[in-house]
Amino acid sequence: MTTTTATDHESADNIEPDMLAIDLRTAVMRTSRRLRIEATGDVITPGQYTVLAHLRTGSQTLRELAESEHVQAPSMTRIVNALTEQGFVSRSPHPEDGRQIQIAITPAGETVLAEARSQRTAWLAQRVAGLSEEDRRVLSRAAHIMQEMSAK
């Protein structure tokens, strides 16, 4: 299997946007997948990590969590049940709709989320440390550009 990179699609002054988009999408997806795997395992699953990260911004209903994760309600219920059993989230009645339940992150959930984020950062920092100064500069600029693009 032959892999291509953006430089394979470059002419002297022209990088084809479609080809660069393919390369970026592939790189982002692979890196994201590795980061999800690196910081989970015995304590929380990747899906649980994502739910905890969503809850850092405030409590949400099961429906809101399911919609943000693009999963069906029964799948989200299983994730939330597991997080509840571990003490990482709490449930409370919705203040405006008694049929709904609010899910909130607990201090233990905040701790496990912070630990997982630290593990992800450490894994990535180790990879970045092995790069040349020039490659780190390029990645730094690329990171800023990608943050700008995703904010639009």
mmCIF file of C-alpha atoms in Angstrom:
data_model
loop_
_atom_site.group_PDB
_atom_site.id
_atom_site.type_symbol
_atom_site.label_atom_id
_atom_site.label_comp_id
_atom_site.label_asym_id
_atom_site.label_seq_id
_atom_site.Cartn_x
_atom_site.Cartn_y
_atom_site.Cartn_z
ATOM 1 C CA MET A 1 0.000 0.000 0.000
ATOM 2 C CA THR A 2 1.377 3.362 -0.983
ATOM 3 C CA THR A 3 0.775 6.315 1.280
ATOM 4 C CA THR A 4 0.857 9.819 -0.017
ATOM 5 C CA THR A 5 1.628 13.017 1.791
ATOM 6 C CA ALA A 6 0.956 16.642 1.015
ATOM 7 C CA THR A 7 4.457 16.941 -0.428
ATOM 8 C CA ASP A 8 3.578 14.225 -2.961
ATOM 9 C CA HIS A 9 0.845 16.527 -4.256
ATOM 10 C CA GLU A 10 2.893 19.713 -4.393
ATOM 11 C CA SER A 11 4.231 21.468 -7.392
ATOM 12 C CA ALA A 12 6.797 24.206 -6.951
ATOM 13 C CA ASP A 13 4.304 26.738 -5.551
ATOM 14 C CA ASN A 14 0.994 24.902 -5.512
ATOM 15 C CA ILE A 15 -0.447 22.490 -2.975
ATOM 16 C CA GLU A 16 -3.712 20.986 -4.148
ATOM 17 C CA PRO A 17 -6.387 21.796 -1.523
ATOM 18 C CA ASP A 18 -8.272 18.524 -2.051
ATOM 19 C CA MET A 19 -5.157 16.420 -1.609
ATOM 20 C CA LEU A 20 -4.027 18.400 1.427
ATOM 21 C CA ALA A 21 -7.511 17.985 2.906
ATOM 22 C CA ILE A 22 -7.214 14.200 2.515
ATOM 23 C CA ASP A 23 -3.798 14.173 4.153
ATOM 24 C CA LEU A 24 -4.958 16.388 7.032
ATOM 25 C CA ARG A 25 -8.118 14.363 7.613
ATOM 26 C CA THR A 26 -6.140 11.137 7.712
ATOM 27 C CA ALA A 27 -3.500 12.556 10.057
ATOM 28 C CA VAL A 28 -6.079 14.073 12.406
ATOM 29 C CA MET A 29 -8.142 10.873 12.526
ATOM 30 C CA ARG A 30 -5.140 8.635 13.192
ATOM 31 C CA THR A 31 -3.750 10.950 15.853
ATOM 32 C CA SER A 32 -7.156 11.299 17.478
ATOM 33 C CA ARG A 33 -7.607 7.527 17.536
ATOM 34 C CA ARG A 34 -4.174 7.025 19.121
ATOM 35 C CA LEU A 35 -4.842 9.710 21.729
ATOM 36 C CA ARG A 36 -8.165 8.083 22.628
ATOM 37 C CA ILE A 37 -6.460 4.724 23.071
ATOM 38 C CA GLU A 38 -3.409 6.019 24.939
ATOM 39 C CA ALA A 39 -5.302 7.627 27.830
ATOM 40 C CA THR A 40 -7.965 5.060 28.504
ATOM 41 C CA GLY A 41 -7.950 1.428 29.386
ATOM 42 C CA ASP A 42 -8.602 0.121 32.863
ATOM 43 C CA VAL A 43 -10.288 3.165 34.400
ATOM 44 C CA ILE A 44 -12.498 4.668 31.680
ATOM 45 C CA THR A 45 -13.291 3.849 28.069
ATOM 46 C CA PRO A 46 -12.874 6.355 25.224
ATOM 47 C CA GLY A 47 -16.653 6.890 25.170
ATOM 48 C CA GLN A 48 -16.717 7.543 28.904
ATOM 49 C CA TYR A 49 -13.838 10.008 28.542
ATOM 50 C CA THR A 50 -15.765 11.969 25.929
ATOM 51 C CA VAL A 51 -18.892 12.100 28.095
ATOM 52 C CA LEU A 52 -16.870 13.363 31.068
ATOM 53 C CA ALA A 53 -15.280 16.005 28.834
ATOM 54 C CA HIS A 54 -18.742 17.178 27.705
ATOM 55 C CA LEU A 55 -19.921 17.388 31.305
ATOM 56 C CA ARG A 56 -17.061 19.700 32.314
ATOM 57 C CA THR A 57 -19.023 22.533 30.709
ATOM 58 C CA GLY A 58 -22.095 21.780 32.829
ATOM 59 C CA SER A 59 -24.733 19.177 33.489
ATOM 60 C CA GLN A 60 -26.687 17.740 30.581
ATOM 61 C CA THR A 61 -29.572 15.388 29.982
ATOM 62 C CA LEU A 62 -29.101 11.903 28.577
ATOM 63 C CA ARG A 63 -30.651 13.091 25.322
ATOM 64 C CA GLU A 64 -28.236 16.022 25.044
ATOM 65 C CA LEU A 65 -25.280 13.727 25.687
ATOM 66 C CA ALA A 66 -26.536 11.164 23.160
ATOM 67 C CA GLU A 67 -27.026 13.850 20.524
ATOM 68 C CA SER A 68 -23.599 15.383 21.100
ATOM 69 C CA GLU A 69 -21.991 11.950 20.788
ATOM 70 C CA HIS A 70 -24.187 10.854 17.863
ATOM 71 C CA VAL A 71 -25.288 7.681 19.653
ATOM 72 C CA GLN A 72 -28.680 6.233 20.508
ATOM 73 C CA ALA A 73 -30.164 6.864 23.953
ATOM 74 C CA PRO A 74 -29.701 3.231 25.122
ATOM 75 C CA SER A 75 -25.970 3.426 24.343
ATOM 76 C CA MET A 76 -25.637 6.667 26.284
ATOM 77 C CA THR A 77 -27.620 5.178 29.161
ATOM 78 C CA ARG A 78 -25.077 2.324 29.384
ATOM 79 C CA ILE A 79 -22.150 4.767 29.386
ATOM 80 C CA VAL A 80 -23.764 6.970 32.041
ATOM 81 C CA ASN A 81 -24.714 3.930 34.154
ATOM 82 C CA ALA A 82 -21.086 2.770 34.146
ATOM 83 C CA LEU A 83 -19.840 6.261 35.034
ATOM 84 C CA THR A 84 -22.416 6.481 37.830
ATOM 85 C CA GLU A 85 -21.349 3.111 39.261
ATOM 86 C CA GLN A 86 -17.743 4.326 39.290
ATOM 87 C CA GLY A 87 -18.755 7.554 41.014
ATOM 88 C CA PHE A 88 -17.627 9.740 38.112
ATOM 89 C CA VAL A 89 -21.060 11.278 37.417
ATOM 90 C CA SER A 90 -24.171 11.961 39.440
ATOM 91 C CA ARG A 91 -27.826 12.058 38.444
ATOM 92 C CA SER A 92 -30.398 14.544 39.645
ATOM 93 C CA PRO A 93 -33.915 15.548 38.622
ATOM 94 C CA HIS A 94 -34.107 18.157 35.866
ATOM 95 C CA PRO A 95 -35.078 21.493 37.454
ATOM 96 C CA GLU A 96 -37.656 22.305 34.754
ATOM 97 C CA ASP A 97 -38.807 18.908 33.456
ATOM 98 C CA GLY A 98 -39.457 16.168 35.988
ATOM 99 C CA ARG A 99 -39.381 13.535 33.240
ATOM 100 C CA GLN A 100 -35.721 14.257 32.567
ATOM 101 C CA ILE A 101 -32.569 13.538 34.526
ATOM 102 C CA GLN A 102 -29.548 15.835 34.662
ATOM 103 C CA ILE A 103 -26.121 14.207 34.553
ATOM 104 C CA ALA A 104 -23.212 16.062 36.173
ATOM 105 C CA ILE A 105 -19.532 15.273 36.587
ATOM 106 C CA THR A 106 -18.389 14.588 40.166
ATOM 107 C CA PRO A 107 -15.058 15.564 41.738
ATOM 108 C CA ALA A 108 -13.890 11.963 41.157
ATOM 109 C CA GLY A 109 -14.894 12.323 37.506
ATOM 110 C CA GLU A 110 -12.954 15.585 37.256
ATOM 111 C CA THR A 111 -9.911 13.808 38.686
ATOM 112 C CA VAL A 112 -10.052 10.829 36.325
ATOM 113 C CA LEU A 113 -10.632 13.165 33.368
ATOM 114 C CA ALA A 114 -7.614 15.285 34.332
ATOM 115 C CA GLU A 115 -5.476 12.144 34.669
ATOM 116 C CA ALA A 116 -6.567 10.901 31.248
ATOM 117 C CA ARG A 117 -5.835 14.295 29.685
ATOM 118 C CA SER A 118 -2.399 14.308 31.314
ATOM 119 C CA GLN A 119 -1.691 10.862 29.876
ATOM 120 C CA ARG A 120 -2.718 12.005 26.415
ATOM 121 C CA THR A 121 -0.588 15.128 26.668
ATOM 122 C CA ALA A 122 2.399 13.104 27.900
ATOM 123 C CA TRP A 123 2.056 10.629 25.028
ATOM 124 C CA LEU A 124 1.921 13.419 22.465
ATOM 125 C CA ALA A 125 4.709 15.422 24.130
ATOM 126 C CA GLN A 126 6.955 12.369 23.956
ATOM 127 C CA ARG A 127 6.328 12.078 20.218
ATOM 128 C CA VAL A 128 6.861 15.801 19.652
ATOM 129 C CA ALA A 129 10.105 15.761 21.667
ATOM 130 C CA GLY A 130 11.567 13.346 19.123
ATOM 131 C CA LEU A 131 11.078 15.820 16.282
ATOM 132 C CA SER A 132 13.529 18.381 15.000
ATOM 133 C CA GLU A 133 13.167 22.008 16.055
ATOM 134 C CA GLU A 134 12.024 22.871 12.536
ATOM 135 C CA ASP A 135 9.335 20.164 12.561
ATOM 136 C CA ARG A 136 8.124 21.406 15.957
ATOM 137 C CA ARG A 137 7.852 24.933 14.537
ATOM 138 C CA VAL A 138 5.863 23.642 11.562
ATOM 139 C CA LEU A 139 3.549 21.631 13.821
ATOM 140 C CA SER A 140 3.061 24.606 16.114
ATOM 141 C CA ARG A 141 2.007 26.780 13.203
ATOM 142 C CA ALA A 142 -0.203 23.995 11.834
ATOM 143 C CA ALA A 143 -1.878 23.565 15.233
ATOM 144 C CA HIS A 144 -2.714 27.272 15.356
ATOM 145 C CA ILE A 145 -4.046 27.226 11.805
ATOM 146 C CA MET A 146 -6.183 24.156 12.508
ATOM 147 C CA GLN A 147 -7.612 25.759 15.660
ATOM 148 C CA GLU A 148 -8.499 28.840 13.637
ATOM 149 C CA MET A 149 -10.103 26.729 10.893
ATOM 150 C CA SER A 150 -12.182 24.706 13.333
ATOM 151 C CA ALA A 151 -13.381 27.834 15.153
ATOM 152 C CA LYS A 152 -15.038 29.217 12.002
#
